[in-house]
Structure formats: C-alpha cells, structure tokens
mmCIF file of C-alpha atoms (C1' of nucleotides) in Angstrom:
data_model
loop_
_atom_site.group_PDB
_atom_site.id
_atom_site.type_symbol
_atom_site.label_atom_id
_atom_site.label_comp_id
_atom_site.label_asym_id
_atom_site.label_seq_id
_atom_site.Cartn_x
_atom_site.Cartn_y
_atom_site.Cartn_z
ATOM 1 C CA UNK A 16 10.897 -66.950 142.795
ATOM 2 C CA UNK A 17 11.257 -70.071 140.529
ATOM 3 C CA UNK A 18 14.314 -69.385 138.256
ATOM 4 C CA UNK A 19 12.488 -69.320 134.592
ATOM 5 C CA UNK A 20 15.391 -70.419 132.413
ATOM 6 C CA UNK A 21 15.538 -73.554 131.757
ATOM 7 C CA UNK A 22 19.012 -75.446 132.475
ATOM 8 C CA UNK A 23 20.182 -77.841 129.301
ATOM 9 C CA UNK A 24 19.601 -81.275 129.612
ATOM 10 C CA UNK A 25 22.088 -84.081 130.099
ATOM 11 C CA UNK A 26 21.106 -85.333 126.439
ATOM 12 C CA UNK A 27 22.125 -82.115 125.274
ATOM 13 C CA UNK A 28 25.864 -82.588 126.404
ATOM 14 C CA UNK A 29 25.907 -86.274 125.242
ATOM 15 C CA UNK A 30 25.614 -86.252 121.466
ATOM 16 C CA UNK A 31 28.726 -87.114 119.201
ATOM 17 C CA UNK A 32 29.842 -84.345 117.662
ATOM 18 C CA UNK A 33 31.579 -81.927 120.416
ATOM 19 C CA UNK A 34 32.034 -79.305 117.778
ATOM 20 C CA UNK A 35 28.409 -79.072 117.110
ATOM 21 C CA UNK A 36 28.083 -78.681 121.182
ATOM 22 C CA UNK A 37 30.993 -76.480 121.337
ATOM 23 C CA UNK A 38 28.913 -73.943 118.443
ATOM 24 C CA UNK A 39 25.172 -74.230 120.421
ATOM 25 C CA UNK A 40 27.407 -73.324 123.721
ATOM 26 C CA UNK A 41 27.470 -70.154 122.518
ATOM 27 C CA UNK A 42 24.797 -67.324 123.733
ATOM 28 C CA UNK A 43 24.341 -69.857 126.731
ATOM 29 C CA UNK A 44 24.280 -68.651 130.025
ATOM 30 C CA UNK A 45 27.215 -70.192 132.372
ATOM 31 C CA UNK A 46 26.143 -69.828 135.784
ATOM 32 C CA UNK A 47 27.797 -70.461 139.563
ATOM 33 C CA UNK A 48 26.082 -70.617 142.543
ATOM 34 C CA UNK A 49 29.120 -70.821 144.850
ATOM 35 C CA UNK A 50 28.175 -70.395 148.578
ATOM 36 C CA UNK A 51 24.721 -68.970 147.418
ATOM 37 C CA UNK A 52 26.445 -66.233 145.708
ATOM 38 C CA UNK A 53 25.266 -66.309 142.371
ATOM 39 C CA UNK A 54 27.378 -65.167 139.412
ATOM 40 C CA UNK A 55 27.498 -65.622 135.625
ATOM 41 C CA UNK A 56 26.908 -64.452 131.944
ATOM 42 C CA UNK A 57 27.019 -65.312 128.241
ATOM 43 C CA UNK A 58 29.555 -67.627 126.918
ATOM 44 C CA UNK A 59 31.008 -66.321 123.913
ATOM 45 C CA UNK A 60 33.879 -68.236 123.162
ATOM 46 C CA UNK A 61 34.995 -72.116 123.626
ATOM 47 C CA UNK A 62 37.028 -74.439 121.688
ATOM 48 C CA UNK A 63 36.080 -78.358 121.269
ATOM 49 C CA UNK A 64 38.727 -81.013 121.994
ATOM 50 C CA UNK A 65 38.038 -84.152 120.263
ATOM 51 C CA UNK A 66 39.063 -87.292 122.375
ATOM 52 C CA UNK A 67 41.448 -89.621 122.168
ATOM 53 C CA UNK A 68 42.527 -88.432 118.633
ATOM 54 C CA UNK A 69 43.359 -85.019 119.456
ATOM 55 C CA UNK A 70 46.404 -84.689 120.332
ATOM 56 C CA UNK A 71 45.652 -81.598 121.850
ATOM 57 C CA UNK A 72 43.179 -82.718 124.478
ATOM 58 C CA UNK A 73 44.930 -84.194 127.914
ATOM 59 C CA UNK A 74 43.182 -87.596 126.978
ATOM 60 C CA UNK A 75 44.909 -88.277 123.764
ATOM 61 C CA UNK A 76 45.827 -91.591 122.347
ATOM 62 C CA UNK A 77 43.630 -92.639 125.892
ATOM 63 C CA UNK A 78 45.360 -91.817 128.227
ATOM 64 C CA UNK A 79 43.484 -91.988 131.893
ATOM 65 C CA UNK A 80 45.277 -90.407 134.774
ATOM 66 C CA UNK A 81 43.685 -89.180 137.907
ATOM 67 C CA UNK A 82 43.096 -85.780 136.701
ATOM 68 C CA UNK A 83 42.062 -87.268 133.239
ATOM 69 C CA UNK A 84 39.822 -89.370 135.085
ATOM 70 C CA UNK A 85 37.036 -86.741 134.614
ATOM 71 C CA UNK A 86 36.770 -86.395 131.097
ATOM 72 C CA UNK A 87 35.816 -90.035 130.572
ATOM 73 C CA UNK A 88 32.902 -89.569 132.752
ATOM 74 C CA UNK A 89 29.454 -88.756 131.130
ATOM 75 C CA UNK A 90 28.749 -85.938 129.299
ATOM 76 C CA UNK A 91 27.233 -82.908 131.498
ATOM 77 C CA UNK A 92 29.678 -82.236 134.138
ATOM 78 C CA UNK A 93 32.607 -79.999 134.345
ATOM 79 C CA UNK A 94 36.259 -80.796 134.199
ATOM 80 C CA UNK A 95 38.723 -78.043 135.914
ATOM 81 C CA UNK A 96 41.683 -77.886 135.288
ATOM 82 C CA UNK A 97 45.062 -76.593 136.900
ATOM 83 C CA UNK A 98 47.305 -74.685 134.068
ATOM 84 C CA UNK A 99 50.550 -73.156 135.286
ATOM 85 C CA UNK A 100 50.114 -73.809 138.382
ATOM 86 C CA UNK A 101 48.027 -70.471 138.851
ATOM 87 C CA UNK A 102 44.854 -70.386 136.230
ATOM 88 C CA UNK A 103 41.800 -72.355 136.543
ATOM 89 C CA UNK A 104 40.775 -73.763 133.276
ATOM 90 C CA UNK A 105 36.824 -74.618 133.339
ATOM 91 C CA UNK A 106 35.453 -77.531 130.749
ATOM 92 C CA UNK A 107 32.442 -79.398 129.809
ATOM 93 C CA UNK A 108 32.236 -82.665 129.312
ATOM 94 C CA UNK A 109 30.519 -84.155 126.114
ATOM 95 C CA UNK A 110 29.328 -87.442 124.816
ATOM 96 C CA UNK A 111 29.092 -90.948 126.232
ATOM 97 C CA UNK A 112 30.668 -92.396 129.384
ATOM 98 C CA UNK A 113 34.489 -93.527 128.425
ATOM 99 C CA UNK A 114 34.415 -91.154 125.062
ATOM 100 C CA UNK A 115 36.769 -88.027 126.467
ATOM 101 C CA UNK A 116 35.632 -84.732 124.524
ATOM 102 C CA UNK A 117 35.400 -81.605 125.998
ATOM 103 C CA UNK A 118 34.575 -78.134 125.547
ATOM 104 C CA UNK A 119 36.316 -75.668 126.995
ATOM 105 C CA UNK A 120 34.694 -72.436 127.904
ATOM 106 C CA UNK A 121 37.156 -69.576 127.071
ATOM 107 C CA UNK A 122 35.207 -66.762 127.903
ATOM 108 C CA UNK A 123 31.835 -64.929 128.958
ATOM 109 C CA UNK A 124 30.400 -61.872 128.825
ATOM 110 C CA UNK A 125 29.556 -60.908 132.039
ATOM 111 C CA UNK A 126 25.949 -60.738 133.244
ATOM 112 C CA UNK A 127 24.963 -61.902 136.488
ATOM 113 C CA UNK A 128 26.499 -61.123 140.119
ATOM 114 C CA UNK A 129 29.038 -58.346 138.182
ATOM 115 C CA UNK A 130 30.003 -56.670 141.328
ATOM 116 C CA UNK A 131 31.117 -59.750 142.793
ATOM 117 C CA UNK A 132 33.394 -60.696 140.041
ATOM 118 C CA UNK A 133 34.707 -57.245 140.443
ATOM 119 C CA UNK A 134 35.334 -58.115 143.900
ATOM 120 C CA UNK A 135 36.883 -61.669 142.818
ATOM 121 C CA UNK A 136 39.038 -60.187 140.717
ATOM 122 C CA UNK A 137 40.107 -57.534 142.585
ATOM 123 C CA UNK A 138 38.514 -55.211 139.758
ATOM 124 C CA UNK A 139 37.030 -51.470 139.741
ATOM 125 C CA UNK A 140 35.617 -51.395 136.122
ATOM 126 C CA UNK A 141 34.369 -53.733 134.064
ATOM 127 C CA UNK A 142 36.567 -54.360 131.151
ATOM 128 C CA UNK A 143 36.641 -57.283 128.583
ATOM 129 C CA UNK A 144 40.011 -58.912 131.055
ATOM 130 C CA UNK A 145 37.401 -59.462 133.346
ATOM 131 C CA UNK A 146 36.261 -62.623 132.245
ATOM 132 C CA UNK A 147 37.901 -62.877 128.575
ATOM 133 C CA UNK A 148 40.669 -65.753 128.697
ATOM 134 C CA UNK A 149 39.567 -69.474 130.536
ATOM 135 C CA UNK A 150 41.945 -68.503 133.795
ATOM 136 C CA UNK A 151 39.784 -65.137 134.051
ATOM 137 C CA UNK A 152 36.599 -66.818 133.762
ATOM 138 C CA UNK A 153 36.786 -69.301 136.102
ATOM 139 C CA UNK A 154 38.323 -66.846 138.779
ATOM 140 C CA UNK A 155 35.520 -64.332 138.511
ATOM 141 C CA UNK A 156 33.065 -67.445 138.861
ATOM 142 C CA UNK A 157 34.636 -68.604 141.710
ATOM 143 C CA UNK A 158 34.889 -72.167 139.819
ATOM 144 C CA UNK A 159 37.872 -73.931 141.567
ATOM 145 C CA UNK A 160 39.820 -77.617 140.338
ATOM 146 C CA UNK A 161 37.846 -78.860 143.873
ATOM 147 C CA UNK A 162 34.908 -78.657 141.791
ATOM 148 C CA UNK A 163 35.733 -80.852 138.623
ATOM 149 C CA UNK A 164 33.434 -83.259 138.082
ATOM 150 C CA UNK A 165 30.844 -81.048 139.286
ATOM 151 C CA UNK A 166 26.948 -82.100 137.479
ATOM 152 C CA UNK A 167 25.826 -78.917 135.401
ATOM 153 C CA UNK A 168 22.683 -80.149 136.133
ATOM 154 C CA UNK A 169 22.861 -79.831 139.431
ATOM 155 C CA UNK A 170 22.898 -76.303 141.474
ATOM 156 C CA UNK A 171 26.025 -75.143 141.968
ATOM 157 C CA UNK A 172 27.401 -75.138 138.462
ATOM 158 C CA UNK A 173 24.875 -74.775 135.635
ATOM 159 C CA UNK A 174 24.418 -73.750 131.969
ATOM 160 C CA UNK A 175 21.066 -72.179 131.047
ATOM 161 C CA UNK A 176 19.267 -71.319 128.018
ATOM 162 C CA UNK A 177 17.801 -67.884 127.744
ATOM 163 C CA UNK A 178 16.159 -68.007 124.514
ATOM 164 C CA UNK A 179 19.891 -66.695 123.115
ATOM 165 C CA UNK A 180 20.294 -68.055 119.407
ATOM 166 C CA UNK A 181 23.205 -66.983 117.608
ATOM 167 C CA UNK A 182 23.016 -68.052 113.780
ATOM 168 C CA UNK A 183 26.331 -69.531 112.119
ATOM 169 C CA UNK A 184 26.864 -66.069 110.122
ATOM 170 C CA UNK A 185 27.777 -64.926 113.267
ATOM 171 C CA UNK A 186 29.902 -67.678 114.461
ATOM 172 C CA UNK A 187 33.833 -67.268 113.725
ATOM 173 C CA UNK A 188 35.889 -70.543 113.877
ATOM 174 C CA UNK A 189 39.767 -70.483 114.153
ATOM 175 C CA UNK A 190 42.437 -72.195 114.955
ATOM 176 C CA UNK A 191 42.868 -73.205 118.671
ATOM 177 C CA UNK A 192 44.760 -71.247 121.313
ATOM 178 C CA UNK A 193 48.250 -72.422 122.551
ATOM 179 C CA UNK A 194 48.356 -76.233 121.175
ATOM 180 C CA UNK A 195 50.963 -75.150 118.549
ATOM 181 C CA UNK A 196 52.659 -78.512 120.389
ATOM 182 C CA UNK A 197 49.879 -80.718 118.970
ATOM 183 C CA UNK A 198 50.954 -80.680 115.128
ATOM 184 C CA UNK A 199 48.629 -80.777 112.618
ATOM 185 C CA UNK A 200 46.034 -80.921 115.379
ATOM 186 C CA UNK A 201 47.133 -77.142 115.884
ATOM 187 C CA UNK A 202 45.718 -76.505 112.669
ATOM 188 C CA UNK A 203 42.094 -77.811 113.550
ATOM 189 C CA UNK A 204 38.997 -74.817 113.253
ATOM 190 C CA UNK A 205 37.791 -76.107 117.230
ATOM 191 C CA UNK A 206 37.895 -72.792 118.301
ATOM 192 C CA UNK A 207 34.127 -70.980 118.406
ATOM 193 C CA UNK A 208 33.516 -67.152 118.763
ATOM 194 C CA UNK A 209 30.919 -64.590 118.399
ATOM 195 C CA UNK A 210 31.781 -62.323 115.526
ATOM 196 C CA UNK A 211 32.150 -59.008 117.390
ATOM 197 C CA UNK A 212 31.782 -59.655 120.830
ATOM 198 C CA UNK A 213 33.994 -57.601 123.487
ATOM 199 C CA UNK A 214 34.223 -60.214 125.524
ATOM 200 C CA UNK A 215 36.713 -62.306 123.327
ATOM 201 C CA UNK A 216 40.234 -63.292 124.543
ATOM 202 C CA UNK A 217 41.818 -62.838 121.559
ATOM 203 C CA UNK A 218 39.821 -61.111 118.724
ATOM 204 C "C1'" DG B 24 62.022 -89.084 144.622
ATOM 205 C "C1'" DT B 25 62.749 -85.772 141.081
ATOM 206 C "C1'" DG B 26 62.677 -82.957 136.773
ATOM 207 C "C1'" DC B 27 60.212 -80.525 133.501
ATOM 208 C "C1'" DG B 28 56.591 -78.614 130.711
ATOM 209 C "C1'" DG B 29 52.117 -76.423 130.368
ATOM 210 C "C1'" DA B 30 44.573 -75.629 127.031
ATOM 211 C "C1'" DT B 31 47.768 -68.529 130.763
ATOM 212 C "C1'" DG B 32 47.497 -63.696 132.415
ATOM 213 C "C1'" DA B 33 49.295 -59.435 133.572
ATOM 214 C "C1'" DA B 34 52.550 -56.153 133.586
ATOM 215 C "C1'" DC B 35 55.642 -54.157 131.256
ATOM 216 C "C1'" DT B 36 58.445 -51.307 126.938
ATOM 217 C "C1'" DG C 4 54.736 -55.950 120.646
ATOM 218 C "C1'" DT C 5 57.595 -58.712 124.822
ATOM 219 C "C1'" DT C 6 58.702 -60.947 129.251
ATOM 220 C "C1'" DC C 7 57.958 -63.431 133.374
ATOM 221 C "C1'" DA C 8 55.622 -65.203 137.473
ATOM 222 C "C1'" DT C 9 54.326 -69.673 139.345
ATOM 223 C "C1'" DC C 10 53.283 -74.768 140.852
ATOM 224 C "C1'" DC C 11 50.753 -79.018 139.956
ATOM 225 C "C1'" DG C 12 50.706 -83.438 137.511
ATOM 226 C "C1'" DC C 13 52.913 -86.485 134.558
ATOM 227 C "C1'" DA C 14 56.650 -89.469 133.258
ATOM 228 C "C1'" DC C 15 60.573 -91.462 134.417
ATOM 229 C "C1'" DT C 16 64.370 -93.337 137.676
#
DNA sequence: GTGCGGATGAACT
DNA sequence: GTTCATCCGCACT
C-alpha cells in the first residue's frame, strides 16, 4: 500500500533560520529504509548549529574539508558523522547551497521496525538508551557515515510528517551538549526538546 | 608521516 | 556520580 504520510519537502529544509527548522523537527517522523528493512520513530530532541559563525559547528569560520564538504550542500540531505571513532552522529542539512547549518537529530522515540533496533542494538527491552543520545540513534537506524549526503527525499533516508504538532509550551530549549570548547557559543539555547518525553538523552 | 582531540555511550562505584 | 574504551579526520611537519 501507498505510504500515506507525506515526506517534507526540500523547501522545508532550505529556509534561513535553522533554529526555527531545528523546533518544527520535532514530533517528525525520522525514518530508514536500509536494505528494505524499515525502521524509525519520533524525533524528540535536536540541536541547531548555525554556520560559519558557530564555533561549535565543524564548518566554522568556513572551513570546507572533505568531511565538511557535506554541510555546504543544499538543504535536505543528511550529514553523518564519525565521533570518537565509534558513534555515528546523524544531521540534517538546512538552508541554501554553500550556507553550512545543520540540525542534528539527538534522539527519537522509537516507533517503527522496534524489534529490529532491538536486534541492532543488541537489546531485549525497550528502554529510553535505545535510541536517546545521536550515537544510539543512528545505530538502531542502521544510518552509517557511508550514507552522508544521503537525499531525505529520497527512499532510503526520510523524514515524514504525521500530522504530529507540538506547540512551543511544550518545547524546552537549553544549552547545547558537549561544545563547552566553543565559548560563548556554549552558551547558545540551540538545543530543542519535548518537555517530558522519555526518550530524551539528557532530561 | 604523525600526533592529538572529539557534536559519545556504557559500564562501573 | 565517575571512568574509560576507541579510531577517524584534521592540522601540522
């Protein structure tokens, strides 16, 4: 049967204001189709990174490297990233061609396909873990750095609007995790939450 | 060629 | 609450 959600358009992911995009991420549905195995859920927590004047954000003061490379591409596809050598990190790239921001998705609440993130994770029980933290996410979506700069319009990697709204009362913004390195960057609101939520890496 | 730091997670006490 | 595994990519020689 013909999937009924609709996916977000590529306009959606290239307005200006990543924070804005980082807050209507939430209640979204992130969804990988790896292999035809189809997993996914709710995102409830990202943080925005704003460009070449963040000095938290890879591409700061413009800096392009190969791996960088991704984030200056147009807004709708993914940017994954290697961190510590071992954790995944999974990102979506806003805005124009050449313009940098990102959002990373910290955590979902998981939906679709839960047995085989179980089996991904080498799991018994769901528990928040499961998915809560941007290494667990991508690992229980199977999302790997191979498939950076991967279209979320396209079929494999996809974000899709169920009809999920969540209003700005219940929307908690904080500091960012783990940039205390990027000064008074550090002290930016960029990180996005839903007030509640289990599925939270750190309440 | 080489050294080092990192957008973390999990397993401990 | 704390500690530590783990390895790629960047910056520099």
């Amino acid at each position: 049967m013909k999937n009924k959600f609709q996916k977000l358009p590529e306009n959606f992911y290239q307005r200006n204001d990543v924070t804005i995009i980082s807050k209507e991420l939430l209640g979204k549905f992130l969804i990988s189709d790896i292999d035809g195995i189809v997993t996914g859920g709710m995102i409830t927590e990202v943080e925005a990174y704003n460009g070449i004047s963040d000095k938290a954000s890879h591409a700061f003061g413009g800096r392009r490297t190969n791996r960088t490379e991704t984030m200056y591409g147009k807004g709708g596809i993914c940017y994954v990233y290697l961190c510590y050598g071992i954790h995944h990190l999974f990102n979506v790239v806003t805005n124009k061609i050449n313009i940098p921001h990102a959002v990373l998705i910290r955590a979902i609440e998981p939906i679709i396909g839960i047995d085989e993130m179980l089996k991904r994770r080498k799991k018994i029980n769901i528990q928040p873990t499961l998915t809560s933290g941007p290494g667990s996410m991508s690992s229980s979506l199977g999302i790997k750095t191979s498939d950076s700069g991967s279209d979320l319009c396209g079929n494999r990697i996809y974000i899709e609007d169920r009809g999920i709204n969540i209003s700005d009362s219940k929307i908690i913004s904080t500091k960012r995790v783990g940039v205390d390195y990027a000064g008074k960057d550090a002290l930016l609101k960029y990180r996005f939450y839903i007030k509640g939520n289990k599925f939270i890496s750190k309440p």
